[in-house]
Coordinates of C-alpha atoms and ligand atoms in Angstrom, one line a residue:
Chain Y
X122 CA 0.1 0.1 -0.1
X123 CA 2.8 2.4 0.6
X124 CA 6.3 1.9 -0.9
X125 CA 9.2 4.4 -0.2
X126 CA 12.6 3.9 -1.7
X127 CA 15.4 6.3 -0.3
X128 CA 13.2 9.0 0.6
X129 CA 15.2 12.1 1.6
X130 CA 14.4 15.6 2.9
X131 CA 17.0 18.5 3.7
X132 CA 15.9 22.0 4.9
X133 CA 17.8 24.9 4.4
X134 CA 17.7 27.3 7.1
X135 CA 19.0 30.9 7.3
X136 CA 19.4 32.9 4.5
X137 CA 22.6 34.0 2.6
X138 CA 26.1 32.9 3.4
X139 CA 24.8 32.0 7.0
X140 CA 22.6 29.2 5.4
X141 CA 23.0 25.7 6.7
X142 CA 21.1 22.6 5.6
X143 CA 19.5 20.1 7.9
X144 CA 19.3 16.7 7.0
X145 CA 16.0 15.9 8.5
X146 CA 15.5 12.4 6.7
X147 CA 18.6 10.7 4.9
X148 CA 17.1 8.0 2.9
X149 CA 14.6 5.7 4.1
X150 CA 13.1 2.7 2.6
X151 CA 10.0 1.0 3.9
X152 CA 6.9 -0.8 2.6
X153 CA 3.3 -1.2 4.1
X154 CA 0.9 -3.8 3.1
X155 CA -2.5 -3.5 2.6
X156 CA -4.5 -3.6 6.2
X157 CA -1.2 -3.3 8.4
X158 CA -0.6 -1.0 11.2
X159 CA 3.2 0.1 11.0
X160 CA 4.8 2.5 13.4
X161 CA 7.9 4.8 12.9
X162 CA 9.5 4.8 16.5
X163 CA 11.8 7.2 17.3
X164 CA 13.1 10.0 19.5
X165 CA 12.7 13.9 18.9
X166 CA 14.1 15.2 16.0
X167 CA 14.5 11.6 14.4
X168 CA 12.7 12.6 11.1
X169 CA 9.3 10.9 11.9
X170 CA 7.0 14.0 11.3
X171 CA 9.0 15.1 8.2
X172 CA 8.7 11.5 6.5
X173 CA 5.1 11.6 7.2
X174 CA 4.7 15.0 5.7
X175 CA 6.2 14.1 2.6
X176 CA 4.1 11.2 2.1
X177 CA 1.2 13.1 3.2
X178 CA 2.0 15.7 0.1
X179 CA 2.7 18.5 2.4
X180 CA 6.6 19.0 1.4
X181 CA 8.3 17.9 -1.5
X182 CA 11.1 15.1 -1.0
X183 CA 14.8 16.2 -1.9
X184 CA 15.1 12.9 -3.2
X185 CA 13.9 9.3 -3.5
X186 CA 10.3 7.9 -4.5
X187 CA 7.1 6.7 -3.1
X188 CA 4.0 5.2 -4.1
X189 CA 1.0 5.0 -2.0
X190 CA -2.1 3.0 -3.1
X191 CA -0.6 2.6 -6.2
X192 CA 0.1 6.3 -6.9
X193 CA 3.2 7.9 -7.6
X194 CA 3.8 10.5 -4.8
X195 CA 5.8 12.9 -6.7
X196 CA 4.0 12.6 -10.5
X197 CA 0.4 12.6 -9.1
X198 CA 0.1 14.2 -5.4
X199 CA -3.4 15.3 -6.4
X200 CA -4.2 11.7 -6.9
X201 CA -2.5 10.7 -3.8
X202 CA -4.6 13.2 -1.9
X203 CA -7.7 11.6 -2.6
X204 CA -6.7 8.3 -1.3
X205 CA -4.9 9.4 2.1
X206 CA -6.3 11.0 5.6
X207 CA -3.4 12.6 7.8
X208 CA -3.4 13.5 11.3
X209 CA -0.8 16.1 11.9
X210 CA 1.4 16.0 15.3
X211 CA -0.6 19.3 16.4
X212 CA -4.0 19.1 16.0
X213 CA -5.2 21.6 13.1
X214 CA -8.6 22.7 14.3
X215 CA -10.2 26.2 14.6
X216 CA -10.7 27.1 18.1
X217 CA -13.6 28.8 17.8
X218 CA -15.4 26.1 15.7
X219 CA -17.2 23.0 16.9
X220 CA -16.5 19.4 16.2
X221 CA -19.6 19.2 14.0
X222 CA -18.7 22.1 11.9
X223 CA -15.1 21.0 11.3
X224 CA -16.2 17.6 10.5
X225 CA -18.8 18.8 7.9
X226 CA -16.2 21.2 6.5
X227 CA -13.5 18.5 6.3
X228 CA -16.0 16.2 4.3
X229 CA -16.7 19.0 2.0
X230 CA -13.3 19.9 1.3
X231 CA -13.0 16.1 -0.2
X232 CA -15.8 17.2 -2.6
X233 CA -18.8 15.9 -0.8
X234 CA -22.2 17.5 -1.0
X235 CA -23.6 19.4 2.1
X236 CA -25.9 16.6 2.9
X237 CA -23.6 13.8 2.7
X238 CA -20.9 15.6 4.8
X239 CA -23.5 16.2 7.4
X240 CA -24.4 12.4 7.4
X241 CA -20.7 11.6 7.6
X242 CA -20.3 14.2 10.4
X243 CA -23.0 12.9 12.2
X244 CA -21.6 9.0 11.6
X245 CA -17.9 10.2 13.0
X246 CA -19.6 12.0 15.7
X247 CA -21.1 8.8 16.9
X248 CA -18.1 6.3 15.9
X249 CA -15.5 8.4 18.0
X250 CA -18.0 9.1 20.5
X251 CA -17.7 12.9 20.3
X252 CA -21.7 13.4 21.2
X253 CA -21.1 14.8 24.5
X254 CA -19.2 17.7 23.1
X255 CA -19.7 17.7 19.4
X256 CA -21.6 21.1 19.4
X257 CA -19.2 23.0 21.6
X258 CA -16.4 25.1 20.9
X259 CA -13.2 23.3 20.0
X260 CA -11.3 25.2 22.5
X261 CA -13.1 23.7 25.4
X262 CA -12.2 20.4 24.7
X263 CA -9.8 18.3 26.9
X264 CA -6.4 16.8 25.1
X265 CA -8.0 13.4 24.5
X266 CA -11.2 14.8 23.3
X267 CA -9.4 17.1 20.7
X268 CA -7.1 14.2 19.6
X269 CA -10.3 11.9 19.0
X270 CA -11.8 15.0 16.7
X271 CA -8.4 15.1 15.0
X272 CA -8.5 11.5 14.0
X273 CA -12.1 11.5 13.3
X274 CA -11.3 14.4 10.6
X275 CA -8.6 12.6 9.2
X276 CA -10.9 9.6 8.3
X277 CA -14.2 11.2 7.6
X278 CA -13.8 10.5 3.9
X279 CA -12.7 6.9 4.7
X280 CA -9.4 7.0 3.1
X281 CA -7.4 3.8 1.9
X282 CA -4.4 5.1 3.9
X283 CA -4.3 6.9 7.0
X284 CA -1.1 8.5 8.4
X285 CA -1.2 9.2 11.9
X286 CA 1.7 11.6 13.6
X287 CA 1.9 10.9 17.3
X288 CA -1.7 10.0 17.9
X289 CA -1.4 9.9 21.5
X290 CA 1.4 12.2 22.7
X291 CA 0.6 14.1 25.4
X292 CA -2.6 12.0 26.6
X293 CA -3.1 10.0 29.9
X294 CA -3.1 6.3 29.8
X295 CA -6.8 5.8 29.8
X296 CA -7.0 8.2 26.5
X297 CA -4.2 6.3 25.4
X298 CA -5.6 3.0 25.4
X299 CA -8.9 4.3 24.2
X300 CA -6.9 5.7 21.1
X301 CA -5.6 2.4 20.6
X302 CA -9.1 1.0 20.3
X303 CA -10.0 3.5 17.7
X304 CA -6.9 2.8 15.7
X305 CA -7.6 -1.1 15.4
X306 CA -11.3 0.0 14.6
X307 CA -9.8 1.7 11.8
X308 CA -7.8 -1.2 10.8
X309 CA -10.9 -3.4 10.7
X310 CA -12.8 -1.1 8.7
X311 CA -10.0 -1.8 5.9
X312 CA -7.5 1.1 6.4
X313 CA -4.0 0.8 6.2
X314 CA -2.2 2.8 9.0
X315 CA 1.0 4.3 9.1
X316 CA 1.9 6.1 12.4
X317 CA 4.7 7.7 14.3
X318 CA 5.4 7.3 18.2
X319 CA 8.0 7.8 20.7
X320 CA 6.4 5.5 23.2
X321 CA 7.8 1.8 23.2
X322 CA 4.5 0.5 24.6
X323 CA 2.6 1.9 21.8
X324 CA 4.9 0.5 19.2
X325 CA 5.0 -2.7 20.9
X326 CA 1.2 -3.4 21.3
X327 CA -0.4 -1.5 18.2
X328 CA 1.7 -2.0 15.4
X329 CA 2.2 -4.9 13.5
X330 CA 5.5 -3.9 12.2
X331 CA 8.0 -1.2 13.5
X332 CA 10.6 0.8 11.9
X333 CA 13.1 2.4 14.5
X334 CA 14.3 5.6 13.2
X335 CA 17.3 7.7 14.5
X336 CA 18.9 10.9 12.8
X337 CA 17.1 10.4 9.6
X338 CA 17.8 6.8 8.9
X339 CA 15.8 3.3 9.8
X340 CA 18.1 1.4 12.1
X341 CA 16.1 -1.5 12.4
X342 CA 13.0 -2.9 11.2
X343 CA 10.3 -6.1 11.6
X344 CA 7.8 -6.8 13.8
X345 CA 8.0 -6.0 17.6
X346 CA 8.7 -9.7 18.7
X347 CA 11.2 -10.3 15.8
X348 CA 13.2 -7.3 16.9
X349 CA 13.2 -8.3 20.5
X350 CA 14.3 -11.8 19.6
X351 CA 17.7 -10.2 17.8
X352 CA 18.5 -9.1 21.6
X353 CA 18.7 -13.0 22.4
X354 CA 18.6 -13.8 26.2
X355 CA 17.3 -11.5 29.2
X356 CA 18.3 -8.3 30.5
X357 CA 19.3 -7.7 34.1
X358 CA 19.1 -4.3 35.2
X359 CA 20.9 -3.1 38.3
X360 CA 19.8 -0.1 39.7
X361 CA 22.3 2.4 41.1
X362 CA 20.4 5.6 41.5
X363 CA 17.9 4.0 44.1
X364 CA 17.5 6.6 46.8
X365 CA 18.9 4.6 49.7
X366 CA 22.2 3.8 47.8
X367 CA 22.7 6.7 45.7
X368 CA 25.0 8.7 48.5
X369 CA 27.3 6.1 48.8
X370 CA 27.3 4.1 46.0
X371 CA 26.0 6.0 43.0
X372 CA 29.3 6.8 41.9
X373 CA 29.8 3.1 41.7
X374 CA 28.1 2.9 38.4
X375 CA 31.1 3.4 35.9
X376 CA 33.2 1.0 38.0
X377 CA 30.2 -1.6 37.9
X378 CA 30.1 -1.2 34.0
X379 CA 33.8 -1.7 33.4
X380 CA 33.9 -4.4 35.7
X381 CA 30.6 -6.6 34.3
X382 CA 31.2 -5.5 30.6
X383 CA 34.5 -7.9 30.8
X384 CA 32.5 -10.6 32.8
X385 CA 32.3 -13.7 30.2
X386 CA 28.3 -14.4 31.1
X387 CA 27.7 -10.7 29.9
X388 CA 27.3 -9.8 26.5
X389 CA 27.0 -6.0 26.7
X390 CA 26.8 -3.6 29.5
X391 CA 24.9 -0.2 28.9
X392 CA 24.7 2.4 31.8
X393 CA 21.3 4.3 31.3
X394 CA 20.2 6.8 33.7
X395 CA 21.9 5.2 36.9
X396 CA 21.0 1.9 35.7
X397 CA 23.1 -0.7 34.4
X398 CA 21.7 -3.1 31.9
X399 CA 23.3 -6.3 31.3
X400 CA 22.4 -8.1 28.4
X401 CA 23.0 -12.0 28.9
X402 CA 21.9 -15.4 28.0
X403 CA 20.1 -16.3 31.0
X404 CA 19.1 -14.1 33.9
X405 CA 18.8 -17.0 36.5
X406 CA 22.2 -17.7 36.0
X407 CA 23.8 -14.3 35.6
X408 CA 22.0 -12.8 38.4
X409 CA 24.2 -14.7 41.3
X410 CA 27.2 -14.0 39.2
X411 CA 26.6 -10.4 39.1
X412 CA 26.0 -10.0 42.5
X413 CA 29.0 -12.2 43.9
X414 CA 31.3 -10.0 41.4
X415 CA 30.0 -6.6 42.6
X416 CA 30.2 -7.7 46.3
X417 CA 33.8 -8.9 45.6
X418 CA 34.5 -5.3 44.7
X419 CA 32.8 -3.7 47.7
X420 CA 29.8 -2.4 45.4
X421 CA 26.2 -2.5 46.8
X422 CA 23.7 -2.3 44.1
X423 CA 20.3 -1.2 44.6
X424 CA 17.4 -3.3 43.1
X425 CA 18.2 -5.9 40.3
X426 CA 15.7 -6.8 38.3
X427 CA 15.4 -9.4 35.3
X428 CA 13.1 -8.7 32.2
X429 CA 12.7 -9.8 28.6
X430 CA 14.2 -7.4 26.0
X431 CA 12.2 -4.4 25.1
X432 CA 12.1 -2.2 22.1
X433 CA 14.1 0.0 24.0
X434 CA 16.8 -2.7 24.2
X435 CA 16.7 -2.8 20.6
X436 CA 17.2 0.8 20.4
X437 CA 19.9 0.9 22.5
X438 CA 21.9 -1.9 20.5
X439 CA 21.3 -0.3 17.4
X440 CA 22.1 3.5 18.6
X441 CA 24.0 3.4 21.8
X442 CA 21.1 5.5 23.4
X443 CA 18.1 4.7 25.0
X444 CA 14.7 6.1 24.0
X445 CA 13.1 6.4 27.6
X446 CA 13.3 9.9 29.2
Chain E
X226 CA -15.6 25.6 -11.3
X227 CA -14.1 23.6 -8.5
X228 CA -12.2 26.9 -7.6
X229 CA -15.4 28.6 -7.2
X230 CA -17.3 25.9 -5.2
X231 CA -14.0 25.6 -2.9
X232 CA -13.7 29.6 -2.5
X233 CA -17.5 29.6 -1.6
X234 CA -16.9 26.6 1.1
X235 CA -13.7 28.5 2.7
X236 CA -15.8 31.6 2.5
X237 CA -18.7 30.2 4.4
X238 CA -16.4 28.8 7.1
X239 CA -14.5 31.9 7.9
X240 CA -17.4 33.9 7.6
X241 CA -19.6 31.7 10.0
X242 CA -16.7 31.9 12.4
X243 CA -16.6 35.8 12.3
X244 CA -20.4 35.6 12.9
X245 CA -19.9 33.8 15.8
X246 CA -17.9 36.2 17.2
X247 CA -19.9 39.3 16.9
X248 CA -17.8 41.2 19.9
X249 CA -14.8 41.5 17.5
X250 CA -16.8 42.9 14.7
X251 CA -18.4 45.5 17.1
X252 CA -14.8 46.5 18.0
X253 CA -13.6 46.6 14.8
X254 CA -16.3 49.2 14.0
X255 CA -15.2 51.5 17.2
X256 CA -12.4 53.4 15.5
X257 CA -14.1 54.0 12.2
X258 CA -16.8 55.4 14.0
X259 CA -14.8 57.5 16.4
X260 CA -13.0 59.2 13.5
X261 CA -16.7 59.6 12.1
X262 CA -18.2 61.4 15.1
X263 CA -15.1 63.2 16.2
X264 CA -12.7 63.8 13.2
X265 CA -15.3 64.7 10.2
X266 CA -16.3 68.1 12.1
X267 CA -12.8 69.3 12.0
X268 CA -13.1 68.9 8.0
X269 CA -16.1 71.3 7.9
X270 CA -13.9 74.2 9.5
X271 CA -10.7 73.4 7.4
X272 CA -12.4 73.0 4.0
X273 CA -15.0 76.0 4.6
X274 CA -13.3 77.9 1.5
X275 CA -13.2 74.8 -0.6
X276 CA -17.1 74.6 -0.6
X277 CA -17.8 72.4 2.4
X278 CA -19.8 74.9 4.1
X279 CA -22.2 72.5 5.9
X280 CA -21.8 68.9 7.8
X281 CA -23.2 67.1 4.9
X282 CA -20.4 68.7 2.7
X283 CA -17.7 67.5 5.1
X284 CA -19.2 63.9 5.4
X285 CA -19.4 63.8 1.6
X286 CA -15.8 64.3 1.9
X287 CA -14.9 62.3 4.9
X288 CA -16.9 59.3 4.7
X289 CA -15.1 57.8 1.2
X290 CA -11.7 58.8 2.8
X291 CA -12.7 56.5 5.6
X292 CA -13.9 53.9 3.6
X293 CA -10.3 53.8 2.1
X294 CA -8.8 53.8 5.2
X295 CA -10.9 50.9 6.4
X296 CA -10.3 49.0 3.4
X297 CA -6.7 49.5 3.4
X298 CA -6.2 48.7 7.2
X299 CA -8.8 46.2 7.3
X300 CA -7.0 44.2 4.4
X301 CA -3.4 44.6 5.6
X302 CA -3.9 43.2 8.7
X303 CA -5.5 40.1 7.1
X304 CA -2.0 38.3 7.2
X305 CA -2.5 37.6 10.7
X306 CA -5.3 35.4 10.5
X307 CA -3.5 33.5 7.9
X308 CA -0.5 33.2 10.1
X309 CA -2.1 31.8 12.7
X310 CA -4.2 29.4 10.9
X311 CA -0.8 28.2 9.4
X312 CA 0.7 27.9 12.8
X313 CA -2.3 25.9 14.2
X314 CA -2.2 23.3 11.6
X315 CA -5.6 24.4 9.8
X316 CA -3.9 25.1 6.6
X317 CA -2.0 21.8 6.6
X318 CA -4.8 20.0 7.4
X319 CA -6.8 21.8 4.5
X320 CA -3.8 21.0 2.2
X321 CA -3.7 17.5 2.4
X322 CA -7.5 17.3 0.9
X323 CA -8.3 17.8 -2.6
X324 CA -9.5 21.1 -1.9
X325 CA -8.3 23.9 -4.3
X326 CA -5.2 25.7 -2.8
X327 CA -5.9 28.9 -4.5
X328 CA -9.6 28.7 -3.1
X329 CA -8.3 28.4 0.6
X330 CA -6.6 31.9 -0.1
X331 CA -9.3 33.3 -2.1
X332 CA -12.3 32.2 0.5
X333 CA -10.3 34.0 3.3
X334 CA -9.7 37.3 1.3
X335 CA -13.1 37.3 0.4
X336 CA -14.5 36.9 4.0
X337 CA -12.4 40.2 4.4
X338 CA -13.8 41.9 1.9
X339 CA -17.5 41.0 2.9
X340 CA -16.4 41.9 6.5
X341 CA -15.4 45.5 5.2
X342 CA -18.2 46.5 3.1
X343 CA -20.5 45.4 6.3
X344 CA -18.4 47.9 8.0
X345 CA -19.0 50.4 5.2
X346 CA -22.4 50.0 5.4
X347 CA -22.8 50.6 9.1
X348 CA -20.7 53.8 8.7
X349 CA -22.8 54.8 6.0
X350 CA -25.9 54.6 8.1
X351 CA -24.1 56.2 11.1
X352 CA -23.4 59.2 8.9
X353 CA -26.8 59.6 7.6
X354 CA -28.1 61.5 10.7
X355 CA -25.1 64.0 10.3
X356 CA -26.6 64.9 6.9
X357 CA -24.5 62.6 4.5
X358 CA -26.5 62.3 1.2
X359 CA -25.5 60.1 -1.8
X360 CA -27.2 58.3 -4.6
X361 CA -27.7 54.8 -4.1
X362 CA -26.2 53.6 -7.2
X363 CA -23.1 55.7 -6.6
X364 CA -23.1 54.2 -3.2
X365 CA -23.2 50.6 -4.4
X366 CA -20.6 51.5 -7.2
X367 CA -18.3 52.9 -4.1
X368 CA -19.0 49.3 -2.3
X369 CA -17.7 47.5 -5.4
X370 CA -14.6 49.8 -5.7
X371 CA -14.0 49.1 -1.9
X372 CA -14.3 45.4 -2.5
X373 CA -11.5 45.4 -5.0
X374 CA -9.5 47.7 -2.6
X375 CA -9.8 45.3 0.2
X376 CA -9.0 42.2 -2.1
X377 CA -5.7 44.2 -2.9
X378 CA -4.8 45.1 0.7
X379 CA -5.8 41.5 1.9
X380 CA -3.4 39.7 -0.8
X381 CA -0.5 42.4 0.0
X382 CA -0.8 41.4 3.6
X383 CA -0.8 37.9 2.4
X384 CA 2.2 38.4 0.4
X385 CA 4.2 40.1 3.2
X386 CA 3.0 37.4 5.7
X387 CA 4.0 34.4 3.2
X388 CA 7.5 36.2 3.0
X389 CA 8.0 36.9 6.4
X390 CA 6.2 34.3 8.5
X391 CA 6.2 36.1 11.4
X392 CA 3.5 38.2 13.3
X393 CA 6.0 40.7 14.5
X394 CA 7.7 41.4 11.3
X395 CA 4.2 41.7 9.5
X396 CA 2.8 44.3 12.0
X397 CA 6.1 46.5 11.7
X398 CA 5.6 46.1 7.7
X399 CA 2.1 46.7 7.6
X400 CA 2.0 49.7 9.6
X401 CA 5.4 51.1 7.9
X402 CA 3.7 50.9 4.4
X403 CA 0.0 51.7 5.6
X404 CA 0.6 54.9 7.2
X405 CA 2.4 56.9 4.3
X406 CA -0.1 55.2 1.9
X407 CA -3.3 56.3 3.7
X408 CA -1.8 59.8 4.2
X409 CA -0.5 60.2 0.6
X410 CA -4.1 59.0 -0.6
X411 CA -5.5 61.9 1.3
X412 CA -7.8 59.8 3.6
X413 CA -8.2 62.2 6.6
X414 CA -7.5 65.5 4.6
X415 CA -7.9 65.5 0.9
X416 CA -5.0 66.1 -1.1
X417 CA -6.2 69.3 -2.5
X418 CA -5.0 71.0 0.6
X419 CA -1.6 69.4 0.6
X420 CA 1.7 71.2 -0.7
X421 CA 2.4 70.6 -4.5
X422 CA 5.1 68.3 -3.7
X423 CA 3.0 66.0 -1.8
X424 CA 0.4 66.0 -4.7
X425 CA 3.1 65.0 -7.1
X426 CA 4.3 62.0 -5.1
X427 CA 0.5 61.3 -4.4
X428 CA 0.1 60.5 -8.2
X429 CA 1.9 57.3 -7.9
X430 CA 0.1 56.1 -5.0
X431 CA -2.8 53.8 -6.4
X432 CA -4.9 54.3 -3.2
X433 CA -4.9 58.0 -4.0
X434 CA -6.5 57.3 -7.2
X435 CA -9.0 55.1 -5.5
X436 CA -9.5 57.8 -2.9
X437 CA -10.5 60.4 -5.8
X438 CA -12.7 57.9 -7.1
X439 CA -14.7 57.4 -4.3
X440 CA -15.0 60.9 -3.3
X441 CA -16.2 61.5 -7.0
X442 CA -18.8 58.8 -6.4
X443 CA -19.8 60.4 -3.1
X444 CA -20.1 63.8 -4.9
X445 CA -22.5 62.5 -7.6
X446 CA -20.2 62.6 -10.2
X447 CA -19.9 59.0 -11.3
X448 CA -19.0 59.8 -14.9
X449 CA -15.8 61.5 -13.8
X450 CA -13.1 59.5 -15.4
X451 CA -10.8 59.3 -12.0
X452 CA -13.9 56.7 -11.0
X453 CA -13.1 54.4 -13.9
X454 CA -9.3 55.0 -13.5
X455 CA -9.3 54.3 -9.7
X456 CA -11.3 51.0 -10.3
X457 CA -9.1 49.7 -13.1
X458 CA -6.0 50.7 -11.1
X459 CA -7.2 48.7 -8.2
X460 CA -8.4 45.9 -9.8
X461 CA -5.1 45.3 -12.1
X462 CA -3.1 45.4 -9.1
X463 CA -5.4 43.4 -6.9
X464 CA -5.3 40.6 -9.5
X465 CA -1.4 40.9 -9.9
X466 CA -0.9 40.6 -6.0
X467 CA -3.6 37.7 -5.8
X468 CA -1.6 35.8 -8.2
X469 CA 1.7 36.4 -6.4
X470 CA 0.1 35.5 -3.0
X471 CA -1.7 32.1 -4.4
X472 CA 2.2 31.4 -6.1
X473 CA 3.8 31.9 -2.8
X474 CA 0.9 29.9 -0.9
X475 CA 1.2 27.0 -3.6
X476 CA 5.0 26.6 -3.2
X477 CA 6.5 24.0 -1.2
X478 CA 6.1 25.4 2.3
X479 CA 7.8 24.1 5.5
Ligands
ATP293 N1 11.0 23.1 8.2 C1 12.0 22.7 8.9 N2 13.1 23.6 8.7 C2 14.2 23.2 9.2 N3 14.4 22.3 10.0 C3 13.4 21.3 10.2 C4 12.2 21.5 9.6 N4 11.3 20.5 10.0 C5 12.1 19.8 10.5 N5 13.2 20.1 10.8 C6 14.4 19.4 11.5 O1 14.4 17.9 10.9 C7 14.6 17.2 11.7 C8 13.5 16.1 11.9 O2 12.3 16.7 12.3 P1 11.0 16.0 12.5 O3 9.8 16.9 12.9 O4 10.9 15.1 11.4 O5 11.3 15.1 13.7 P2 10.2 14.1 14.5 O6 10.7 12.7 14.4 O7 8.9 14.2 14.2 O8 10.4 14.6 16.0 P3 9.4 14.8 17.1 O9 9.2 13.3 17.9 O10 10.0 15.8 18.1 O11 8.2 15.1 16.7 C9 14.8 18.0 13.3 O12 16.2 17.8 13.5 C10 14.1 19.3 12.7 O13 14.8 20.4 13.6
MG294 MG1 7.4 14.9 15.0

């Protein structure tokens, strides 16, 4: 449904001699099949929005090509617009308008007649449960209500392909779960969905496949479980930042990292925010050995926790940094 | 055809929002009405040896000038609305649909035209008790001239807004351009009272032609050539400026 090859975007910033170029997207390739939910997972500034804005015909790629629903993005952007829906990272609604008015306008901008537009708006209000506030001014909506309206606006014309830029950014956990349900419902209605997120759990539980993007490049791609399988074994997280040990042993993190990175039962040791992540074959055998090694050095760790690898561990392995703030 | 439909669609949306905010509309009338009541009487004194011996004469001279001032500044500040719609992502949301992109701009501009004509009607009504008298046909032609003028000033504002993309610079530029243009159009005091060198400069000010045309209409001289000349100058410039703003608007934007 979506196929992108070598998609690239650089921005010129500044004027005259002071001008520099920002390489926002440095050539990404990906494909999304019909009926899939595929996510771009990446930190701030990775190039997620820029990629989506290129695919949604808002900005022209500096290079590369893409086809969306069988239409060439560069040759026939007008045809692409008929087939896609787009929800931007920041919502694009009039503060003084109402959900119903904006929904009708949106449908009419897609070329539909007034009566059809009104029917579609009423249907969207029901489907996205906007009834309670559909005729109130949009500036009075909560973040979650506004975001549901944004998505309702994007899908009013039942597009084949839907682009969602951070659909749940800034929402509280219940609203996020609710938004996930909406997204799954859209897929059941036959839409292909391409979204961006910087939430690990969102990529993990909502997306069929994930592309991890960093600094304008895709660094890993696959189903969440396949990506996590690449990190074989278990993760043992040793906490050095816990309040009760921070004063005396908080400074032990570098020493512990050095010590355990060389241990034969550890594949890799990565310090992340006061926690040491150890990648090993089996937590059950590694934990006693880790404990012993640390005590031998007189290092007293805080909590030790064993867990399965997460997408953050994948990100860490690929980029040397953690996604979690 | 699609352009007409989409322009109408955007116009309806923008006008609908304006109507839902009547306080704003009322406030935008406060300044012209203040001038109408507190400034026009001065003209009677100033223009007394130029044939303005009554209040009716003063208002016949001042009201068309006020139309030009309102049309000029009303339009020049339209860029703010465009910038806030761009910033809010409203324009992006519209641009992802097949809606005519020129229609997005034109619908907005026409809303300002409509708003200004309504304001001009209110000003006309307020001036009637002070003795303003004007032929209905001439009045309607003056509204048409005003419409073209607002289209011009609005699209100039859009040009500037799309180039600078920043409210502060827009405000500074609009005031820097608007003040001399309005004074050199004789909107407050007719140019016949101005020193010769100012009159010579004003010949190059398109809005001065529009003001003269407007005054001729109010003086009941619809056949004066300055009427069609002013209208022609305004139409030509409005078309050129609109063409340019839609170019700026349609190009690849960030
Ligand atoms: N219009 C622009 N002009 C200049 N640079 C830009 C522009 N838009 C984006 N960038 C730069 O391109 C890079 C990628 O930005 P982008 O918005 O795509 O990131 P993102 O992955 O969506 O991040 P976030 O999670 O913060 O939304 C950033 O370094 C950003 O500063
Ligand atoms: Mg973004």
